[in-house]
Tab-separated table of C-alpha atoms and ligand atoms in Angstrom:
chain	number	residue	atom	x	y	z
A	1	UNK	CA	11.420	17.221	16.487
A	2	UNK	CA	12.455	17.899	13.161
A	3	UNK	CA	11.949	15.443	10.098
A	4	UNK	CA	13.024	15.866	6.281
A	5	UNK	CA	10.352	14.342	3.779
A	6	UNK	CA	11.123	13.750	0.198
A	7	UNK	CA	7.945	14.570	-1.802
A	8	UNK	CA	7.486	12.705	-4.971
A	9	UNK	CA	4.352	14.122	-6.245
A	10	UNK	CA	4.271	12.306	-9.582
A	11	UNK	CA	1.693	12.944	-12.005
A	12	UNK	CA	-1.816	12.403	-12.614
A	13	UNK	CA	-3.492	13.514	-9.287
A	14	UNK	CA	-0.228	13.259	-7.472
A	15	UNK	CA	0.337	16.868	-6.848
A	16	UNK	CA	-3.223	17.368	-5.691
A	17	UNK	CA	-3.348	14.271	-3.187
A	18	UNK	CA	0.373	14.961	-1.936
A	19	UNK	CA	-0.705	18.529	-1.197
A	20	UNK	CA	-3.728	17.639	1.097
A	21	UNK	CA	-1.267	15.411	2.829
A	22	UNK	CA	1.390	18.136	3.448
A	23	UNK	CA	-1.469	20.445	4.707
A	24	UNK	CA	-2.212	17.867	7.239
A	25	UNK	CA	1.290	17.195	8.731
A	26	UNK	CA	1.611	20.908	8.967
A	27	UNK	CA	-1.391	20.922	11.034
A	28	UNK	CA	-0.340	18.119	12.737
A	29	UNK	CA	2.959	19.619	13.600
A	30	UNK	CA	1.636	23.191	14.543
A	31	UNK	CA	-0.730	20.954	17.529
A	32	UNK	CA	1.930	18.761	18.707
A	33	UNK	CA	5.082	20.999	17.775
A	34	UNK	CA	7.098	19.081	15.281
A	35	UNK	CA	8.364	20.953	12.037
A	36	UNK	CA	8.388	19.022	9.265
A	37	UNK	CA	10.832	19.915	6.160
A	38	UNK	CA	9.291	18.969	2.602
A	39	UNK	CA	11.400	18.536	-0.764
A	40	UNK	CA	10.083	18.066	-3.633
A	41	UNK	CA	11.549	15.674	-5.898
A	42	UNK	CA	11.003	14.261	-9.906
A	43	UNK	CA	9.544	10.665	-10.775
A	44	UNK	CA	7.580	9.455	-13.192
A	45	UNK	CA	6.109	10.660	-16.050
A	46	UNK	CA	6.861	14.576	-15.053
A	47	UNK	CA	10.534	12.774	-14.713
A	48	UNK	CA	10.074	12.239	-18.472
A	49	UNK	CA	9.187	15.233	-19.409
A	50	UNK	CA	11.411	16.928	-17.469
A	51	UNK	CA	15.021	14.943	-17.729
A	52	UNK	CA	14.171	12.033	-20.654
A	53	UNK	CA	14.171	9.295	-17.664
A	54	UNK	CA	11.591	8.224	-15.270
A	55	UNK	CA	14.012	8.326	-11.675
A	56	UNK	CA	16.783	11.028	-11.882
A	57	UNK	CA	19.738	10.070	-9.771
A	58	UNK	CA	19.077	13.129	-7.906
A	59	UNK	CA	15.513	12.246	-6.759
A	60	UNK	CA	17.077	9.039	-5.316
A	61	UNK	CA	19.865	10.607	-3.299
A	62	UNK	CA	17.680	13.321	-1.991
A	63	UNK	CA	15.433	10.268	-0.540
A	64	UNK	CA	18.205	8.466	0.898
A	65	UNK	CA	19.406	11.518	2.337
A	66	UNK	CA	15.615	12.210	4.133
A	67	UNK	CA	14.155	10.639	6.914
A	68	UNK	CA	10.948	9.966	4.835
A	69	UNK	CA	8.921	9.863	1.780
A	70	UNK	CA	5.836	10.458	0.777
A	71	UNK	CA	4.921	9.849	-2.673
A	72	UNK	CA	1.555	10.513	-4.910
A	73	UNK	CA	1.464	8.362	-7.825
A	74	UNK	CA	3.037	8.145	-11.241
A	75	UNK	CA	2.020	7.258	-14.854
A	76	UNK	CA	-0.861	8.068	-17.771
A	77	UNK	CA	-2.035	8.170	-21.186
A	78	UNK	CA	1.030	10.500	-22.100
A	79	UNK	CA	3.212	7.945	-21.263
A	80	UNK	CA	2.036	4.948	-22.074
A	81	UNK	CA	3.298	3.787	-25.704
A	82	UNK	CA	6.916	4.953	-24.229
A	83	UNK	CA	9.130	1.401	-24.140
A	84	UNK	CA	9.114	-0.494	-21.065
A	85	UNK	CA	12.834	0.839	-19.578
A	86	UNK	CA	11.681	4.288	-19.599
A	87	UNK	CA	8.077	3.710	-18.778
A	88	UNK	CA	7.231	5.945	-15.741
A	89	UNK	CA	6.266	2.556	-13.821
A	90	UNK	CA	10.017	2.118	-13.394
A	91	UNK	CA	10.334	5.143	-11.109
A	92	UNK	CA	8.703	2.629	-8.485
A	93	UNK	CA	10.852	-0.354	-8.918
A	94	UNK	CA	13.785	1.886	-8.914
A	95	UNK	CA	12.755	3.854	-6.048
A	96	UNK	CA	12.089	0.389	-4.130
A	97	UNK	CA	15.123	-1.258	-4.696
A	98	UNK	CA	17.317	1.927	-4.033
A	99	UNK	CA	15.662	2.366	-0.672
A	100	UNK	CA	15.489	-1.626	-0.009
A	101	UNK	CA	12.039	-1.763	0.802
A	102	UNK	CA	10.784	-5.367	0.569
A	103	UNK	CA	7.919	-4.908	2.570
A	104	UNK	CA	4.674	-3.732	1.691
A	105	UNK	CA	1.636	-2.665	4.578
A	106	UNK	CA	-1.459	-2.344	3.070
A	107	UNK	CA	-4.103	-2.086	5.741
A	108	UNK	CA	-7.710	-2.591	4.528
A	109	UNK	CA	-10.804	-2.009	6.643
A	110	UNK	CA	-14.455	-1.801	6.722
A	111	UNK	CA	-15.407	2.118	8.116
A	112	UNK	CA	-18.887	1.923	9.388
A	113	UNK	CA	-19.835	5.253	8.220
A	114	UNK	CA	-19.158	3.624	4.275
A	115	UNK	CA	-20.626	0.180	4.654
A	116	UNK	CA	-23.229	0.895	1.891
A	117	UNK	CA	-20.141	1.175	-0.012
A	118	UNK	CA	-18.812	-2.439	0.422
A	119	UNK	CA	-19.671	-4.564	-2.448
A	120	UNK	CA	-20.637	-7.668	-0.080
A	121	UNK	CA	-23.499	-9.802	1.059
A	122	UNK	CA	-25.279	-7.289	4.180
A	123	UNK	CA	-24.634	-10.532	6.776
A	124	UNK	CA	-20.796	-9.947	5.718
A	125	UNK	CA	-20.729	-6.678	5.890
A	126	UNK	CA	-22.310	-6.820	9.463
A	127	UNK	CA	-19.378	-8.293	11.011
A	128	UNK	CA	-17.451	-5.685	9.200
A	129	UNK	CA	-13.271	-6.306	8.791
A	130	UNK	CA	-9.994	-5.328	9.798
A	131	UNK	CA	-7.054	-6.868	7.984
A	132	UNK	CA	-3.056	-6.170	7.153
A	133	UNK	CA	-1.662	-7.478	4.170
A	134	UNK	CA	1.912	-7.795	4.750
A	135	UNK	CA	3.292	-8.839	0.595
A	136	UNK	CA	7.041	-9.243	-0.253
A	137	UNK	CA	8.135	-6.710	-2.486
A	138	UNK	CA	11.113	-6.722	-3.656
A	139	UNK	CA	11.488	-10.867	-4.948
A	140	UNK	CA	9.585	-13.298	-6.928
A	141	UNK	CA	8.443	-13.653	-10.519
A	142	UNK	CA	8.506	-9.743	-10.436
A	143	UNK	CA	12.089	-9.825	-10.187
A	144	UNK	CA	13.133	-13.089	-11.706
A	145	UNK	CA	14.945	-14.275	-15.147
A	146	UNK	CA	12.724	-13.798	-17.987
A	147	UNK	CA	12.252	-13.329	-21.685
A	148	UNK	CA	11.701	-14.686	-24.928
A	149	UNK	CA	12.888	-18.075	-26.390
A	150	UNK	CA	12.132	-20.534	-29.376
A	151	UNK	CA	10.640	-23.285	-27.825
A	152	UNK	CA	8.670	-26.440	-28.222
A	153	UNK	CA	5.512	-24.820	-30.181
A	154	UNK	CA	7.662	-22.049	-31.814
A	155	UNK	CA	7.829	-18.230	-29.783
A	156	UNK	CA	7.375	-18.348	-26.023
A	157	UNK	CA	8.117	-16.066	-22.941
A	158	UNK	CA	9.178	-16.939	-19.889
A	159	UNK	CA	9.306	-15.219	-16.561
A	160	UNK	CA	10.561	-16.976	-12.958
A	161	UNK	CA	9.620	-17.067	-9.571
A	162	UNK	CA	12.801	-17.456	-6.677
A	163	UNK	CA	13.041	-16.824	-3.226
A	164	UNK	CA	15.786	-16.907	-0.892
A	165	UNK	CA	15.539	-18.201	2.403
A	166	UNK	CA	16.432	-15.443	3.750
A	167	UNK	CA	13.920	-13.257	1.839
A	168	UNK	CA	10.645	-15.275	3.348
A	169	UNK	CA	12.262	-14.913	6.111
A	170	UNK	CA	12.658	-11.307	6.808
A	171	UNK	CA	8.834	-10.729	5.594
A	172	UNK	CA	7.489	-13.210	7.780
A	173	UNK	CA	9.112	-11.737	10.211
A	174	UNK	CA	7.707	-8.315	9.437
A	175	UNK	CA	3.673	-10.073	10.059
A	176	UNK	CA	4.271	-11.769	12.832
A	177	UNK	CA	5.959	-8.341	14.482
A	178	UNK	CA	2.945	-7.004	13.382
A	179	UNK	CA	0.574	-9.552	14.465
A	180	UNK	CA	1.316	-8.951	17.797
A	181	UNK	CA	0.595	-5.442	18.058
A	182	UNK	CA	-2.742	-6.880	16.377
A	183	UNK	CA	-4.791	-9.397	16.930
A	184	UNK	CA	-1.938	-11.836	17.092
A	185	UNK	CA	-2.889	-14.055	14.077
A	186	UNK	CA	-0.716	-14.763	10.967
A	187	UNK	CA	-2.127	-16.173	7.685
A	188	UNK	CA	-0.045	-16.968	5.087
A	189	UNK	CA	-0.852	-17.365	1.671
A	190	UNK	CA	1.312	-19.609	-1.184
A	191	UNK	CA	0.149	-21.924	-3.744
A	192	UNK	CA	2.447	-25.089	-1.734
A	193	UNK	CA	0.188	-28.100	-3.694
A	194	UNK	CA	2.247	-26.675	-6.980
A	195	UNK	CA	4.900	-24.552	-6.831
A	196	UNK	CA	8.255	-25.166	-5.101
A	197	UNK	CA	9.180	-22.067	-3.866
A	198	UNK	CA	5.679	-22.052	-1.733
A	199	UNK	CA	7.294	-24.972	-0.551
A	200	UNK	CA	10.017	-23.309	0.778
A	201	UNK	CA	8.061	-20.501	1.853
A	202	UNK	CA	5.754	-22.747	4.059
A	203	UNK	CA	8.386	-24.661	5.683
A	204	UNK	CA	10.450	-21.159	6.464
A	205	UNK	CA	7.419	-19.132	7.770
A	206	UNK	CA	6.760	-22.464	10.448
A	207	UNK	CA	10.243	-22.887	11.404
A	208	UNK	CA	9.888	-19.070	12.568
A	209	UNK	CA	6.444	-19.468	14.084
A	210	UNK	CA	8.670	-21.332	17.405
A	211	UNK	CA	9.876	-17.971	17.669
A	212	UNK	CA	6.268	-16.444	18.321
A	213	UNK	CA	4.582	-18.995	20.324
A	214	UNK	CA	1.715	-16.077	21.221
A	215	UNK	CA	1.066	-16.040	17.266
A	216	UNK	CA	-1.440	-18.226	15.519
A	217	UNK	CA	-0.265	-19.665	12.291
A	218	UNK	CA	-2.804	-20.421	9.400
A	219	UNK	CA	-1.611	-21.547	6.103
A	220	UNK	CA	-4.211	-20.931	3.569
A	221	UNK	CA	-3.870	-21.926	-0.725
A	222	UNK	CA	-4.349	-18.404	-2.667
A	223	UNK	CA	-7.151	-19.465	-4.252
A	224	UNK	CA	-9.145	-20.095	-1.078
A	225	UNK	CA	-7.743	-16.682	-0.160
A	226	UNK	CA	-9.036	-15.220	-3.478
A	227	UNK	CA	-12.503	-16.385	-1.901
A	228	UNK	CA	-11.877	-16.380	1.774
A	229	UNK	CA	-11.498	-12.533	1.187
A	230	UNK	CA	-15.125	-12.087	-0.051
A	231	UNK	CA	-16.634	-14.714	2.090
A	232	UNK	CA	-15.254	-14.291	5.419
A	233	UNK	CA	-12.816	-11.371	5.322
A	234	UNK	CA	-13.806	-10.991	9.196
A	235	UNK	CA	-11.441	-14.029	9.999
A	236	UNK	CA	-8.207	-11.769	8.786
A	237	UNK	CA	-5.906	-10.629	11.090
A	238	UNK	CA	-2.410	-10.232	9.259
A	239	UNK	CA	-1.881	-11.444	6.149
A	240	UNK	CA	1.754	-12.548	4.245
A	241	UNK	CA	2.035	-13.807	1.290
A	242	UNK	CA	4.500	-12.898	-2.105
A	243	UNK	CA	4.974	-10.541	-4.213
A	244	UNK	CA	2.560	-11.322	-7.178
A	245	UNK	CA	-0.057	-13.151	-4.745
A	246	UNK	CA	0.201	-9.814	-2.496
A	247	UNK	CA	-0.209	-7.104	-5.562
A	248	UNK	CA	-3.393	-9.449	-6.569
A	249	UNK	CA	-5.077	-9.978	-3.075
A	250	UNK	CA	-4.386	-6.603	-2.312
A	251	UNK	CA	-6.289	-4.876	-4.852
A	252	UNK	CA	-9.241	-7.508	-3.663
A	253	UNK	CA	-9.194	-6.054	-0.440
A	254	UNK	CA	-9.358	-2.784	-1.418
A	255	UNK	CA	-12.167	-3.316	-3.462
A	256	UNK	CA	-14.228	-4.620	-0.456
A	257	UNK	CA	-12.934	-1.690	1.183
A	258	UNK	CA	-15.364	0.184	-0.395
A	259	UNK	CA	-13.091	2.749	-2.531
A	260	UNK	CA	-9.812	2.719	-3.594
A	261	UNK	CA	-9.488	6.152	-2.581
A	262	UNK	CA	-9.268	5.185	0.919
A	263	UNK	CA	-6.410	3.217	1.108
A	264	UNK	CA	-2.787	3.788	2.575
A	265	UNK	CA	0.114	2.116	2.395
A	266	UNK	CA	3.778	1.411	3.459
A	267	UNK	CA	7.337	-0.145	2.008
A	268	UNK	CA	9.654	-0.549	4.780
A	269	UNK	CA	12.906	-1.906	4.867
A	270	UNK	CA	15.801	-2.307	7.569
A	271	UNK	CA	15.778	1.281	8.841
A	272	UNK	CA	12.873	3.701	9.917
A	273	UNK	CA	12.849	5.320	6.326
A	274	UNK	CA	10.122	4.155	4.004
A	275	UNK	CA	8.073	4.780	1.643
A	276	UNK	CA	4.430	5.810	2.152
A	277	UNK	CA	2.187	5.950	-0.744
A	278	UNK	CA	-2.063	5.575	-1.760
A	279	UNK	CA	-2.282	2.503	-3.330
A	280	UNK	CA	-4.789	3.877	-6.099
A	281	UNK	CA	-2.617	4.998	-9.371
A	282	UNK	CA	-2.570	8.855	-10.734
A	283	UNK	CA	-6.486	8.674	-11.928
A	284	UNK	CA	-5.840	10.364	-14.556
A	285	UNK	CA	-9.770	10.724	-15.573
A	286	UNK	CA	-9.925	13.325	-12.464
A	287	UNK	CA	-6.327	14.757	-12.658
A	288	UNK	CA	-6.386	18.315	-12.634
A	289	UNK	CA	-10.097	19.186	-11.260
A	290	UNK	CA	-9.832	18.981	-7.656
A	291	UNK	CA	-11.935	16.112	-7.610
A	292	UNK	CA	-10.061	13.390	-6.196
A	293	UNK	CA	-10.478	11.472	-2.525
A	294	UNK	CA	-6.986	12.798	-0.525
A	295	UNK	CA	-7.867	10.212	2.235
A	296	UNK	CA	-5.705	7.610	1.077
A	297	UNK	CA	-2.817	9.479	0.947
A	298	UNK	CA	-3.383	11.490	4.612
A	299	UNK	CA	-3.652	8.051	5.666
A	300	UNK	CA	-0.579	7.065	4.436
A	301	UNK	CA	1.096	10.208	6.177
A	302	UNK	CA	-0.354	9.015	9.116
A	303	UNK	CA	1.210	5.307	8.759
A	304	UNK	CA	4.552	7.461	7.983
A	305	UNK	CA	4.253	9.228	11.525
A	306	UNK	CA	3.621	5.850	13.415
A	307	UNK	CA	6.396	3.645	11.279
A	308	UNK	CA	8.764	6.149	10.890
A	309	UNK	CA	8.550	8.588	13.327
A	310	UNK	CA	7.259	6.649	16.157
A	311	UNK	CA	4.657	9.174	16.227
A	312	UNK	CA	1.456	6.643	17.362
A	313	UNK	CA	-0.551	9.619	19.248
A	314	UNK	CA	-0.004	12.295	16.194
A	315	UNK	CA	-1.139	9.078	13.855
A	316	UNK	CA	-4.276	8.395	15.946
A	317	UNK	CA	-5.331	11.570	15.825
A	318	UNK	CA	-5.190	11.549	11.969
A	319	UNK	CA	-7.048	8.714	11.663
A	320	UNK	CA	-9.626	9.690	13.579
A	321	UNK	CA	-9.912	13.173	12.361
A	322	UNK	CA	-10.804	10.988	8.900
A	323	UNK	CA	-12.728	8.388	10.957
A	324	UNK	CA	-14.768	11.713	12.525
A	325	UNK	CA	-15.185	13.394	8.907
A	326	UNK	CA	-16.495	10.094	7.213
A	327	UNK	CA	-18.880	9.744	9.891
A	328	UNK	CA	-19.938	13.286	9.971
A	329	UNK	CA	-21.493	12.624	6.092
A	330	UNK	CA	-18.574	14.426	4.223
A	331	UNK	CA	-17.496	12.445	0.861
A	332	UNK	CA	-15.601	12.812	-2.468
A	333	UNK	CA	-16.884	12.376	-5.606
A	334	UNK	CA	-15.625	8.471	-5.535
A	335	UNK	CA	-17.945	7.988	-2.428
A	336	UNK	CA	-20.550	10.134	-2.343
A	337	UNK	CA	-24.131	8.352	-3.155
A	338	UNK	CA	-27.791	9.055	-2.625
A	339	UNK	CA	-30.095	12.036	-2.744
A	340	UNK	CA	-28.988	15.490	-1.967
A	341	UNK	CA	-25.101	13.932	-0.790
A	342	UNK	CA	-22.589	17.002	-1.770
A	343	UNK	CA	-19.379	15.627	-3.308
A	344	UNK	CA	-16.780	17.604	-1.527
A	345	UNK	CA	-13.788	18.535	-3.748
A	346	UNK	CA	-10.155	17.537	-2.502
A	347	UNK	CA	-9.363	20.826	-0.566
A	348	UNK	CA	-12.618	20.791	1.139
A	349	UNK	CA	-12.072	17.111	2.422
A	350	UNK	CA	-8.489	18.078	3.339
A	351	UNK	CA	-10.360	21.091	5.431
A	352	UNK	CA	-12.675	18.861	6.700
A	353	UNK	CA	-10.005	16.685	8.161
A	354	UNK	CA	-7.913	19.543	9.474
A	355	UNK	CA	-11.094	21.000	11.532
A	356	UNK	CA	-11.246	17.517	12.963
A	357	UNK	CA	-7.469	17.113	14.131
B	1	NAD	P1	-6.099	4.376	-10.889
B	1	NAD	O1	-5.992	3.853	-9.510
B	1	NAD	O2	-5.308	5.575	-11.206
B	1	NAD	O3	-7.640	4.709	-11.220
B	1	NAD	C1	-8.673	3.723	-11.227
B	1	NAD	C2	-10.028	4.438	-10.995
B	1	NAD	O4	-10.097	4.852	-9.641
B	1	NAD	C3	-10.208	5.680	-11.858
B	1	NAD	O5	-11.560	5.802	-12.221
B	1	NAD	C4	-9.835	6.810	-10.905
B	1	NAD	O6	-10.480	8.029	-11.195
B	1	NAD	C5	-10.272	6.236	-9.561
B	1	NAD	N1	-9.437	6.762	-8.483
B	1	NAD	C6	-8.163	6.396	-8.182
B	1	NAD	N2	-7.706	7.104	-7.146
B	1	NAD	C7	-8.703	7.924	-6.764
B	1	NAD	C8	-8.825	8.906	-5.761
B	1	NAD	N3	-7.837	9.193	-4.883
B	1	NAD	N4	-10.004	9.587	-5.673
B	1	NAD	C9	-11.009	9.324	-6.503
B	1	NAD	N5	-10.955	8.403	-7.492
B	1	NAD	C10	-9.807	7.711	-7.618
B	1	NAD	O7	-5.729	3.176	-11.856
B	1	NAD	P2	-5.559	3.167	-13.450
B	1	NAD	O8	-6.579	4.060	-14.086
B	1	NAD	O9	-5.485	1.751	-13.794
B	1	NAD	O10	-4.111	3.765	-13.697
B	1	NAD	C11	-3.859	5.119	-14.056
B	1	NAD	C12	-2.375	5.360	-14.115
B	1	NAD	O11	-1.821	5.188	-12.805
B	1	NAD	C13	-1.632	4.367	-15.022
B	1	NAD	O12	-0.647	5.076	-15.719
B	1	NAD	C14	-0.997	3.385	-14.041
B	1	NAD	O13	0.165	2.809	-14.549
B	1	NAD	C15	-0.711	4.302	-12.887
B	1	NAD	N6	-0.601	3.610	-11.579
B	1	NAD	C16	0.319	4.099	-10.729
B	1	NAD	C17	0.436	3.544	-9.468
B	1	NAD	C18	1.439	4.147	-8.526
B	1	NAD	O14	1.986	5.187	-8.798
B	1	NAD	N7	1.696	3.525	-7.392
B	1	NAD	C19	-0.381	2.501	-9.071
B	1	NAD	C20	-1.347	2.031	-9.966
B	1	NAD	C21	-1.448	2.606	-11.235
């Protein structure tokens, strides 16, 4: 089989992370005989520098013209006072919307070997977790009218919150698929006591829970999620909830995780295509020194193999390659604690991972 991957490396540690990741699909392809064909393509703040706009028109067509794409991170200091239209932050908006990805997997688990790295009570951290936050990604407040007005008091902003029917649909459609190649359970997370569209997103996300009789439906207020997720993260299964509630929660469960440097992600849309990506930004404290974790983004390759490849076997065996290495003591900088514990650099936990294929 042979599949064409856009590479956005981005900035920051982009290059680095996206590099490890390449080195494993190669690997990956030389066991089970797949070639994989990489491009690399501009976003972000090398974007900037490069053309004088964060998402060249060419970086889009060459990944709607690939099968995949794997992307790093953009952004940084260099960037930042730049106004908001051609911050490098637009490169993902743009990149979403042009690929019509409105759904975001970010899986978030406990690995036994890095328990002493979970923030939580030890009787929580016991029964350990294993949890998929489905979020919307492409609607909501993130999306909606806004700006500035003269109102009541003088200056205000503004900024609004819609959803289509048809958008809660298609996303709760998306976790209950997934729920039942899980654990078949569905919670889903709105703010219904207040806001109107949670309404409507309750009300849509039952009428489609007929369809999926073998699904458990839970609907749970974000604010008991907020706590639910350091409490009792063990009752998670798959989670759905909106786009601003999802980016929130999401960063929650990674910090429970243990390290942000661990986790993957994926934006899907209709097709197979995607959009797999860390979910940590382009540290750029580390950039440049060979320091940073690579995990997150091999395990996003991995989640790119099983989503868009339909390669489940050539994912399993990443993730237990990492699974294997973790357990065998070897750890980046961001996770390596106690007496005489080596921080490995990036290239040595890529190698690491590799051996373990
Ligand atoms: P960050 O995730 O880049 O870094 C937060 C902390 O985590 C830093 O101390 C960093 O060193 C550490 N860290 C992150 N990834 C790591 C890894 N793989 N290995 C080891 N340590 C890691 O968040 P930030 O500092 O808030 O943002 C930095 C830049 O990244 C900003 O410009 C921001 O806009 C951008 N950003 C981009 C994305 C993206 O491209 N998807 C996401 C978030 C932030």
């Amino acid at each position: 089989m042979q599949m064409n991957i856009a590479l956005v490396k981005g900035d920051g540690i982009g290059p680095e992370i996206v590099t490890s990741a390449v080195a494993v699909l190669n690997a990956i392809g030389e066991k089970y005989g797949h070639t994989f064909v990489f491009t690399d393509v501009l976003a972000g703040g090398c974007a900037i520098d490069a053309t004088g706009i964060p998402l060249p028109q060419e970086t889009v067509d060459t990944c709607l013209a690939s099968d995949s794409v794997l992307l790093g991170a953009v952004g940084g200091p260099k960037w930042d006072t730049l106004p908001g239209n051609i911050r490098p932050e637009k490169a993902l908006l743009g990149l979403r919307s042009a690929l019509g990805l409105y759904t975001n997997l970010r899986p978030a688990r406990l690995y036994p070997a890095l328990k002493d790295e979970c923030p939580l009570r030890a009787d929580i951290v016991e029964k350990g977790f294993d949890l998929l936050m489905v979020r919307e990604l492409t609607g909501g407040i993130y999306f909606g009218d806004r700006g500035r007005r003269e109102g009541k008091y003088g200056p205000e902003a503004y900024d609004t919150e819609a959803y289509s029917v048809m958008e809660i649909e298609r996303i709760a459609r998306a976790a209950f698929e997934a729920a039942r190649k899980r654990r078949g359970k569905v919670t889903s997370i709105d703010k219904a006591n207040v806001l109107e569209t949670s309404r409507l997103w309750r009300e849509t996300v039952h009428r489609l829970a007929a369809e999926y009789p073998d699904v458990e439906v839970q609907d749970m207020l974000v604010d008991n999620a907020a706590m639910q997720l350091v409490r009792n993260p063990s009752s998670f299964d798959v989670v759905v909830t909106t786009n601003m509630f999802g980016d929130i929660l999401s960063d929650e469960a990674s910090q429970i995780s243990g390290s942000i440097g661990l986790l993957p992600s994926a934006s899907l849309g209709e097709g197979k295509r995607g959009l797999y990506e860390p979910i940590h930004g382009s540290a750029p404290d580390i950039a440049g020194q060979n320091k940073a974790n690579p995990l997150a983004t091999i395990l996003s390759a991995a989640m790119m193999l099983r989503y868009a490849f339909d390669l489940g076997e050539e994912a399993d065996a990443i993730e237990r390659a990492v699974d294997k290495a973790l357990e065998d003591g070897c750890r980046t900088a961001d996770i390596a604690r106690g007496e005489g514990v080596r921080a490995l650099s990036c290239t040595e936990m890529t190698a690491e991972v590799i051996k373990r294929l």
